[in-house]
Coordinates of C-alpha atoms in Angstrom, one line a residue:
I1341 CA 11.7 -58.8 56.5
M1342 CA 12.0 -58.8 52.7
E1343 CA 13.7 -61.7 50.9
N1344 CA 16.7 -59.5 50.1
D1345 CA 17.0 -58.0 53.6
L1346 CA 19.1 -60.6 55.3
N1347 CA 20.5 -58.3 58.0
P1348 CA 19.8 -60.1 61.3
Y1349 CA 19.6 -56.7 63.1
S1350 CA 16.8 -55.3 61.0
S1351 CA 13.9 -56.8 62.9
E1352 CA 15.6 -56.2 66.3
C1353 CA 16.0 -52.5 65.4
E1354 CA 12.3 -52.3 64.5
R1355 CA 11.3 -53.9 67.8
L1356 CA 13.6 -51.5 69.8
I1357 CA 12.3 -48.5 67.9
Y1358 CA 8.8 -49.5 69.0
L1359 CA 9.8 -50.0 72.6
V1360 CA 11.6 -46.6 72.7
K1361 CA 8.6 -44.8 71.3
E1362 CA 6.3 -46.6 73.7
C1363 CA 8.6 -45.7 76.7
R1364 CA 8.8 -42.1 75.5
G1365 CA 5.0 -42.0 75.5
K1366 CA 4.8 -43.4 79.1
I1367 CA 7.4 -40.8 80.2
D1368 CA 5.3 -38.0 78.7
D1369 CA 2.1 -39.3 80.4
A1370 CA 3.9 -39.6 83.8
E1371 CA 5.4 -36.1 83.4
E1372 CA 2.0 -34.7 82.5
T1373 CA 0.4 -36.4 85.5
L1374 CA 3.1 -35.2 87.9
D1375 CA 2.8 -31.6 86.5
W1376 CA -1.0 -31.8 86.9
Y1377 CA -0.7 -33.1 90.5
R1378 CA 1.7 -30.3 91.5
N1379 CA -0.6 -27.6 90.0
F1380 CA -3.9 -29.1 91.3
D1381 CA -5.4 -26.8 94.0
L1382 CA -7.2 -29.4 96.2
Q1383 CA -8.8 -26.9 98.6
K1384 CA -10.0 -24.6 95.8
N1385 CA -11.6 -27.6 94.0
I1386 CA -13.3 -28.9 97.2
L1387 CA -14.7 -25.4 97.8
R1388 CA -16.0 -25.4 94.2
L1389 CA -17.7 -28.7 94.8
D1390 CA -19.5 -27.3 97.8
V1391 CA -20.6 -24.2 95.8
L1392 CA -21.8 -26.4 92.9
T1393 CA -23.7 -28.7 95.3
L1394 CA -25.7 -25.7 96.6
T1395 CA -26.1 -24.2 93.1
I1396 CA -27.3 -27.5 91.6
E1397 CA -29.8 -28.1 94.5
K1398 CA -31.1 -24.6 94.1
N1399 CA -31.4 -24.8 90.3
K1400 CA -33.2 -28.2 90.6
K1401 CA -35.8 -26.7 92.9
Q1402 CA -36.3 -23.6 90.7
L1403 CA -36.5 -25.9 87.6
S1404 CA -39.1 -28.0 89.4
I1405 CA -41.3 -25.0 90.2
L1406 CA -40.9 -23.6 86.7
E1407 CA -41.9 -27.0 85.1
N1408 CA -45.0 -27.2 87.4
N1409 CA -46.0 -23.7 86.5
Y1410 CA -45.4 -24.5 82.8
N1411 CA -47.5 -27.6 83.0
E1412 CA -50.4 -25.8 84.7
R1413 CA -50.3 -23.0 82.2
K1414 CA -50.2 -25.5 79.3
K1415 CA -53.3 -27.2 80.7
Y1416 CA -55.0 -23.8 80.8
C1417 CA -53.8 -23.0 77.3
D1418 CA -55.1 -26.3 76.0
K1419 CA -58.5 -25.6 77.6
L1420 CA -58.7 -22.2 76.0
Y1421 CA -58.0 -23.9 72.7
E1422 CA -60.7 -26.4 73.1
D1423 CA -63.2 -23.7 74.2
G1424 CA -62.4 -21.7 71.1
R1425 CA -62.9 -24.8 68.9
F1426 CA -66.3 -25.4 70.6
K1427 CA -67.6 -21.9 69.6
L1428 CA -66.9 -22.8 66.0
F1429 CA -69.8 -25.3 65.9
S1430 CA -72.5 -22.6 66.4
L1431 CA -73.1 -19.7 64.1
M1432 CA -73.6 -17.3 67.0
G1433 CA -70.5 -18.6 68.6
W1434 CA -68.4 -17.9 65.5
F1435 CA -69.2 -14.1 65.6
S1436 CA -69.4 -13.7 69.4
S1437 CA -67.1 -11.4 71.4
E1438 CA -66.6 -14.3 73.8
R1439 CA -64.8 -16.3 71.1
K1440 CA -62.7 -13.3 70.2
N1441 CA -61.7 -12.9 73.9
I1442 CA -60.8 -16.6 74.1
Q1443 CA -58.7 -16.3 71.0
N1444 CA -56.8 -13.2 72.4
L1445 CA -56.3 -14.9 75.7
Y1446 CA -55.1 -18.1 74.1
K1447 CA -52.6 -16.1 72.0
K1448 CA -51.3 -14.2 75.1
E1449 CA -51.1 -17.4 77.2
N1450 CA -49.3 -19.2 74.3
E1451 CA -46.7 -16.5 74.2
T1452 CA -46.2 -16.7 77.9
L1453 CA -45.8 -20.4 77.6
Y1454 CA -43.2 -20.0 74.9
K1455 CA -41.2 -17.7 77.1
M1456 CA -41.4 -20.0 80.0
G1457 CA -40.2 -22.9 77.8
K1458 CA -37.1 -20.9 76.8
V1459 CA -36.4 -20.1 80.5
I1460 CA -36.8 -23.8 81.4
K1461 CA -34.5 -24.8 78.5
E1462 CA -31.8 -22.3 79.6
K1463 CA -32.1 -23.5 83.2
K1464 CA -31.7 -27.1 82.2
K1465 CA -28.7 -26.2 80.1
I1466 CA -27.1 -24.4 83.1
L1467 CA -28.0 -27.4 85.3
I1468 CA -26.4 -29.9 82.9
S1469 CA -23.3 -27.8 82.7
D1470 CA -23.0 -27.5 86.5
E1471 CA -23.5 -31.3 86.9
R1472 CA -20.9 -32.0 84.3
E1473 CA -18.5 -29.7 86.0
Y1474 CA -19.2 -31.3 89.4
K1475 CA -18.6 -34.8 88.0
N1476 CA -15.3 -33.7 86.4
I1477 CA -14.0 -32.0 89.6
E1478 CA -15.2 -34.9 91.7
A1479 CA -13.3 -37.3 89.4
D1480 CA -10.2 -35.1 89.6
V1481 CA -10.3 -35.0 93.4
E1482 CA -10.7 -38.7 93.6
F1483 CA -7.8 -39.2 91.2
Y1484 CA -5.7 -36.7 93.2
Y1485 CA -6.2 -38.9 96.3
T1486 CA -5.0 -42.0 94.4
I1487 CA -1.6 -40.4 93.5
S1488 CA 1.5 -40.6 95.6
E1489 CA 4.0 -38.0 94.4
T1490 CA 6.9 -40.1 95.7
N1491 CA 5.7 -43.2 93.8
L1492 CA 5.0 -41.1 90.7
R1493 CA 8.5 -39.6 90.8
N1494 CA 10.0 -43.1 91.3
K1495 CA 8.0 -44.4 88.4
L1496 CA 9.2 -41.5 86.2
T1497 CA 12.8 -42.2 87.2
D1498 CA 12.4 -45.9 86.3
L1499 CA 10.8 -45.0 83.0
I1500 CA 13.7 -42.6 82.2
N1501 CA 16.2 -45.2 83.1
E1502 CA 14.4 -47.8 81.0
F1503 CA 14.2 -45.3 78.1
E1504 CA 17.9 -44.5 78.3
K1505 CA 18.9 -48.2 78.6
T1506 CA 16.6 -49.2 75.6
N1507 CA 17.8 -46.2 73.6
K1508 CA 21.4 -47.1 74.2
I1509 CA 20.8 -50.7 73.1
L1510 CA 18.9 -49.4 70.0
H1511 CA 21.9 -47.2 69.0
Q1512 CA 24.2 -50.2 69.5
M1513 CA 21.9 -52.3 67.3
Q1514 CA 21.6 -49.6 64.7
T1515 CA 25.4 -49.3 64.6
K1516 CA 25.7 -53.0 64.1
K1517 CA 23.0 -53.0 61.5
E1518 CA 24.7 -50.1 59.6
H1519 CA 28.0 -52.0 59.8
I1520 CA 26.4 -55.2 58.4
D1521 CA 24.6 -53.2 55.7
E1522 CA 27.9 -51.7 54.7
V1523 CA 29.6 -55.1 54.7
I1524 CA 26.9 -56.8 52.5
K1525 CA 26.0 -53.8 50.4
E1526 CA 27.5 -55.1 47.2
Q1527 CA 26.1 -58.6 47.6
K1528 CA 22.7 -57.3 48.7
D1529 CA 22.4 -55.0 45.7
Y1530 CA 23.2 -57.9 43.4
L1531 CA 20.8 -60.2 45.2
F1532 CA 18.0 -57.6 44.6
K1533 CA 19.0 -57.6 40.9
L1534 CA 18.8 -61.4 40.8
I1535 CA 15.4 -61.4 42.4
Q1536 CA 14.2 -58.9 39.8
D1537 CA 15.6 -61.0 37.0
R1538 CA 13.8 -64.1 38.5
D1539 CA 10.5 -62.2 38.7
K1540 CA 10.8 -61.2 35.0
I1541 CA 11.6 -64.8 34.0
E1542 CA 8.7 -66.2 36.0
H1543 CA 6.4 -63.6 34.4
D1544 CA 7.6 -64.8 30.9
L1545 CA 7.2 -68.4 32.0
S1546 CA 3.6 -67.7 33.1
K1547 CA 3.0 -66.0 29.7
A1548 CA 4.4 -69.0 27.8
K1549 CA 2.2 -71.3 29.8
A1550 CA -0.8 -69.2 29.0
F1551 CA 0.0 -69.6 25.2
E1552 CA 0.5 -73.4 25.7
N1553 CA -2.9 -73.6 27.5
A1554 CA -4.5 -71.6 24.7
L1555 CA -3.0 -74.0 22.1
N1556 CA -4.4 -77.0 24.0
T1557 CA -7.9 -75.6 24.0
A1558 CA -7.9 -74.1 20.4
K1559 CA -10.8 -75.3 18.3
N1560 CA -9.1 -75.5 14.9
S1561 CA -5.8 -75.0 13.1
Y1562 CA -6.6 -71.3 12.4
E1563 CA -6.8 -70.5 16.1
R1564 CA -3.6 -72.4 16.7
K1565 CA -1.9 -70.4 13.9
I1566 CA -2.9 -67.1 15.5
I1567 CA -1.6 -68.3 19.0
H1568 CA 1.7 -69.3 17.4
E1569 CA 2.0 -65.9 15.8
K1570 CA 1.3 -64.1 19.1
C1571 CA 3.9 -66.2 20.8
D1572 CA 6.5 -65.5 18.1
S1573 CA 5.7 -61.7 18.4
Y1574 CA 6.2 -61.7 22.2
F1575 CA 9.2 -64.2 22.4
S1576 CA 10.6 -64.3 18.9
E1577 CA 9.8 -68.0 19.1
S1578 CA 6.5 -69.5 18.0
K1579 CA 6.5 -72.6 20.2
P1580 CA 5.4 -72.0 23.8
S1581 CA 6.6 -75.4 24.9
K1582 CA 10.2 -74.5 23.9
I1583 CA 10.0 -71.2 25.7
I1584 CA 8.7 -73.0 28.8
R1585 CA 11.7 -75.4 28.8
I1586 CA 14.1 -72.5 28.4
K1587 CA 12.5 -70.3 31.1
K1588 CA 12.3 -73.2 33.6
R1589 CA 16.1 -73.7 33.2
E1590 CA 16.7 -70.0 33.6
V1591 CA 14.6 -69.9 36.8
D1592 CA 16.5 -72.9 38.2
S1593 CA 19.8 -71.2 37.3
V1594 CA 18.8 -67.9 38.9
N1595 CA 17.5 -69.7 42.1
R1596 CA 20.8 -71.5 42.4
N1597 CA 22.7 -68.2 42.1
I1598 CA 20.3 -66.6 44.7
N1599 CA 20.9 -69.4 47.2
K1600 CA 24.6 -69.3 46.7
L1601 CA 24.6 -65.5 47.2
K1602 CA 22.5 -65.9 50.3
E1603 CA 25.0 -68.3 51.7
R1604 CA 27.8 -65.9 50.9
I1605 CA 25.9 -63.1 52.6
K1606 CA 25.2 -65.3 55.6
T1607 CA 29.0 -66.0 55.9
L1608 CA 29.8 -62.3 55.6
I1609 CA 27.2 -61.5 58.3
E1610 CA 28.6 -64.2 60.6
R1611 CA 32.1 -62.7 60.2
A1612 CA 30.9 -59.1 60.7
S1613 CA 28.8 -60.1 63.8
L1614 CA 31.7 -61.6 65.8
N1615 CA 31.6 -60.1 69.3
I1616 CA 35.2 -59.9 70.2
D1617 CA 36.7 -58.2 73.2
S1618 CA 40.2 -59.6 73.3
I1619 CA 42.4 -60.9 70.5
I1620 CA 45.5 -63.1 70.8
I1621 CA 47.8 -62.8 67.8
D1622 CA 50.1 -65.7 66.9
G1623 CA 53.1 -63.3 66.2
N1624 CA 55.4 -65.6 64.2
N1625 CA 52.4 -66.8 62.1
L1626 CA 51.9 -63.3 60.7
C1627 CA 55.5 -62.7 59.8
Y1628 CA 55.3 -65.1 56.8
Q1629 CA 54.2 -64.6 53.2
Q1630 CA 53.6 -68.1 52.2
S1631 CA 56.8 -69.8 53.4
E1632 CA 59.0 -66.7 53.2
F1633 CA 59.8 -64.8 56.4
I1634 CA 58.9 -61.1 55.7
G1635 CA 59.2 -59.5 59.2
I1636 CA 56.7 -57.7 61.4
E1637 CA 55.3 -55.1 59.0
P1638 CA 51.9 -56.8 58.5
L1639 CA 51.7 -57.5 62.2
K1640 CA 52.4 -53.9 63.1
I1641 CA 49.6 -52.7 60.7
I1642 CA 46.9 -55.0 61.9
S1643 CA 47.8 -54.6 65.6
D1644 CA 47.5 -50.8 65.3
I1645 CA 44.0 -51.2 63.7
L1646 CA 42.8 -53.8 66.3
I1647 CA 44.0 -52.0 69.4
K1648 CA 41.4 -49.2 68.7
N1649 CA 38.5 -51.5 69.5
H1650 CA 40.0 -54.6 71.2
K1651 CA 42.5 -55.7 73.8
V1652 CA 45.4 -57.1 71.8
V1653 CA 48.1 -59.6 73.0
I1654 CA 50.9 -60.7 70.7
I1655 CA 52.7 -63.9 71.5
F1656 CA 55.9 -64.9 69.7
D1657 CA 57.9 -68.1 69.5
Y1658 CA 61.4 -67.9 71.1
N1659 CA 63.0 -67.9 67.6
I1660 CA 61.6 -64.4 66.7
R1661 CA 64.7 -62.9 68.3
S1662 CA 67.0 -64.6 65.8
L1663 CA 64.7 -64.1 62.9
L1664 CA 64.4 -60.3 63.5
K1665 CA 68.0 -60.1 64.9
M1666 CA 66.5 -58.0 67.7
N1667 CA 66.3 -58.4 71.5
D1668 CA 63.1 -58.4 73.5
N1669 CA 63.1 -54.7 74.3
N1670 CA 63.8 -53.6 70.7
I1671 CA 60.9 -55.9 69.5
R1672 CA 58.5 -54.4 72.1
M1673 CA 59.4 -50.8 70.9
C1674 CA 58.1 -51.7 67.5
F1675 CA 54.5 -51.9 68.8
N1676 CA 51.9 -49.7 70.4
N1677 CA 52.4 -49.3 74.1
N1678 CA 48.8 -50.5 74.8
I1679 CA 49.6 -53.9 73.2
E1680 CA 50.7 -56.7 75.5
L1681 CA 53.6 -58.6 74.0
F1682 CA 55.1 -61.9 75.2
I1683 CA 58.0 -63.9 73.8
S1684 CA 58.3 -67.5 74.7
P1685 CA 61.4 -68.7 76.6
T1686 CA 64.1 -70.5 74.6
K1687 CA 63.1 -73.9 73.1
I1688 CA 59.4 -73.5 74.1
K1689 CA 56.9 -73.2 71.3
A1690 CA 54.1 -70.6 71.7
D1691 CA 51.1 -72.7 70.6
E1692 CA 50.0 -73.9 74.0
T1693 CA 50.6 -70.5 75.6
I1694 CA 48.4 -68.9 72.9
L1695 CA 45.6 -71.3 73.5
D1696 CA 45.8 -71.0 77.3
E1697 CA 45.8 -67.2 77.1
A1698 CA 42.8 -67.3 74.8
E1699 CA 41.0 -69.6 77.2
K1700 CA 41.8 -67.3 80.1
Q1701 CA 40.4 -64.2 78.4
S1702 CA 37.7 -65.9 76.2
A1703 CA 39.6 -64.3 73.4
Y1704 CA 39.9 -65.0 69.6
I1705 CA 43.1 -66.1 68.1
I1706 CA 44.5 -64.8 64.8
S1707 CA 46.6 -67.6 63.3
N1708 CA 46.7 -70.0 60.3
D1709 CA 47.9 -72.8 62.7
R1710 CA 45.1 -75.3 63.1
F1711 CA 46.2 -76.4 66.7
K1712 CA 45.2 -80.0 66.0
D1713 CA 47.6 -81.2 68.7
F1714 CA 45.5 -79.5 71.4
P1715 CA 41.9 -80.7 70.9
E1716 CA 41.2 -80.3 74.6
K1717 CA 41.6 -76.5 74.5
K1718 CA 38.4 -74.5 74.5
A1719 CA 39.5 -72.0 71.9
F1720 CA 40.0 -75.0 69.5
Q1721 CA 36.7 -76.6 70.5
E1722 CA 34.7 -73.4 70.1
Q1723 CA 36.5 -72.5 66.8
R1724 CA 37.7 -69.1 68.1
I1725 CA 40.5 -69.1 65.5
I1726 CA 40.5 -66.5 62.8
R1727 CA 42.4 -67.0 59.6
H1728 CA 44.4 -64.5 57.7
E1729 CA 45.9 -64.1 54.2
I1730 CA 49.3 -62.4 53.4
F1731 CA 49.9 -62.1 49.7
G1732 CA 51.1 -59.6 47.2
G1733 CA 51.9 -56.9 49.8
R1734 CA 48.5 -57.1 51.4
I1735 CA 47.1 -58.6 54.6
K1736 CA 43.5 -59.7 54.7
I1737 CA 41.5 -60.9 57.7
R1738 CA 38.1 -61.4 56.2
D1739 CA 36.3 -62.2 59.5
L1740 CA 37.4 -58.8 60.8
N1741 CA 36.8 -56.9 57.5
I1742 CA 40.5 -56.0 57.3
N1743 CA 42.3 -55.6 54.0
E1744 CA 45.5 -53.5 54.3
S1745 CA 48.6 -53.0 52.2
F1746 CA 52.1 -53.0 53.7
T1747 CA 55.6 -52.2 52.6
L1748 CA 58.5 -54.4 53.6
S1749 CA 61.4 -52.9 55.4
S1750 CA 64.6 -52.7 53.5

């Protein structure tokens, strides 16, 4: 993964894409094998093997006879050639009719030999083709006997199930990756810019060091003067040592900014990666803007958003009745019917109820209360407490990527 690709789901998505492709390939192979098995005519191929066995045996015998005849004729042809050469050594032999007869006979026999060679070559070609076909069919028949259609169908079913399962996980990972990419897009783009800036500064630093090295190895003042002029032309500063100090400070500064931004991105990713099924909302806690009671408008807005993807429970302190000047039924009517709502009995604070409910459901709590009086509670120990901000007519829950405006009831 590249330096500026900090999305934790990138490598997992690449791995799952590979697994999905691999599984798809196995499914294709299994389907192709099953289709071949169902269309393979075993009896027809066994009959063909029997025919080829006879044909190959017959062709081998014919080929053997042809080759023997060919070899005999070749010996005879070679003898004619030697007899013809022998006649060359005598003057009478050169002009004799016997030599001419030998020559004509040699020519005729050589033509016959050539034709026999072609026939043998063609026979061998046919034999090789038949033997190759026999081996292929024999291998197919053997392979057919190794296959169990039931096992192959079961394997195919398992592969399809594995493919669907892996593909489903991939889509989930891709959705998470896309969500993280969207959350960190601005920071990621700026990180890429910072890395480009650092690369340019490091290039300039390397150039300045090259000028400094050249100065150190210069043979005379004239060579040093030329180097200073080149440095001034490139940097608008003739002293490489000064440029080196400046560029080192710039690199250190950019690296600090890169590291800070990476930490910021890491925090954003941690927030966006929270795996939350259930949310317990500290109802009273979200009815205040700083120390001013502003009612349930912010709470209604975020609970309507959260109920789309989570189970939501709102727990109020007993005093919410007097603060809102409403009874329990009227308070419940203000919220989505799918939201569970609980109002503590008179004189009982909701804090422990909230923590107990969160422990029971392994839920996260939305509250600015630190619950320090309950260190034994799991939600406190596991830091399953999400902070919120209510200010200037907006409610922000950064860990859940919520930033909504609200209007106070008159």
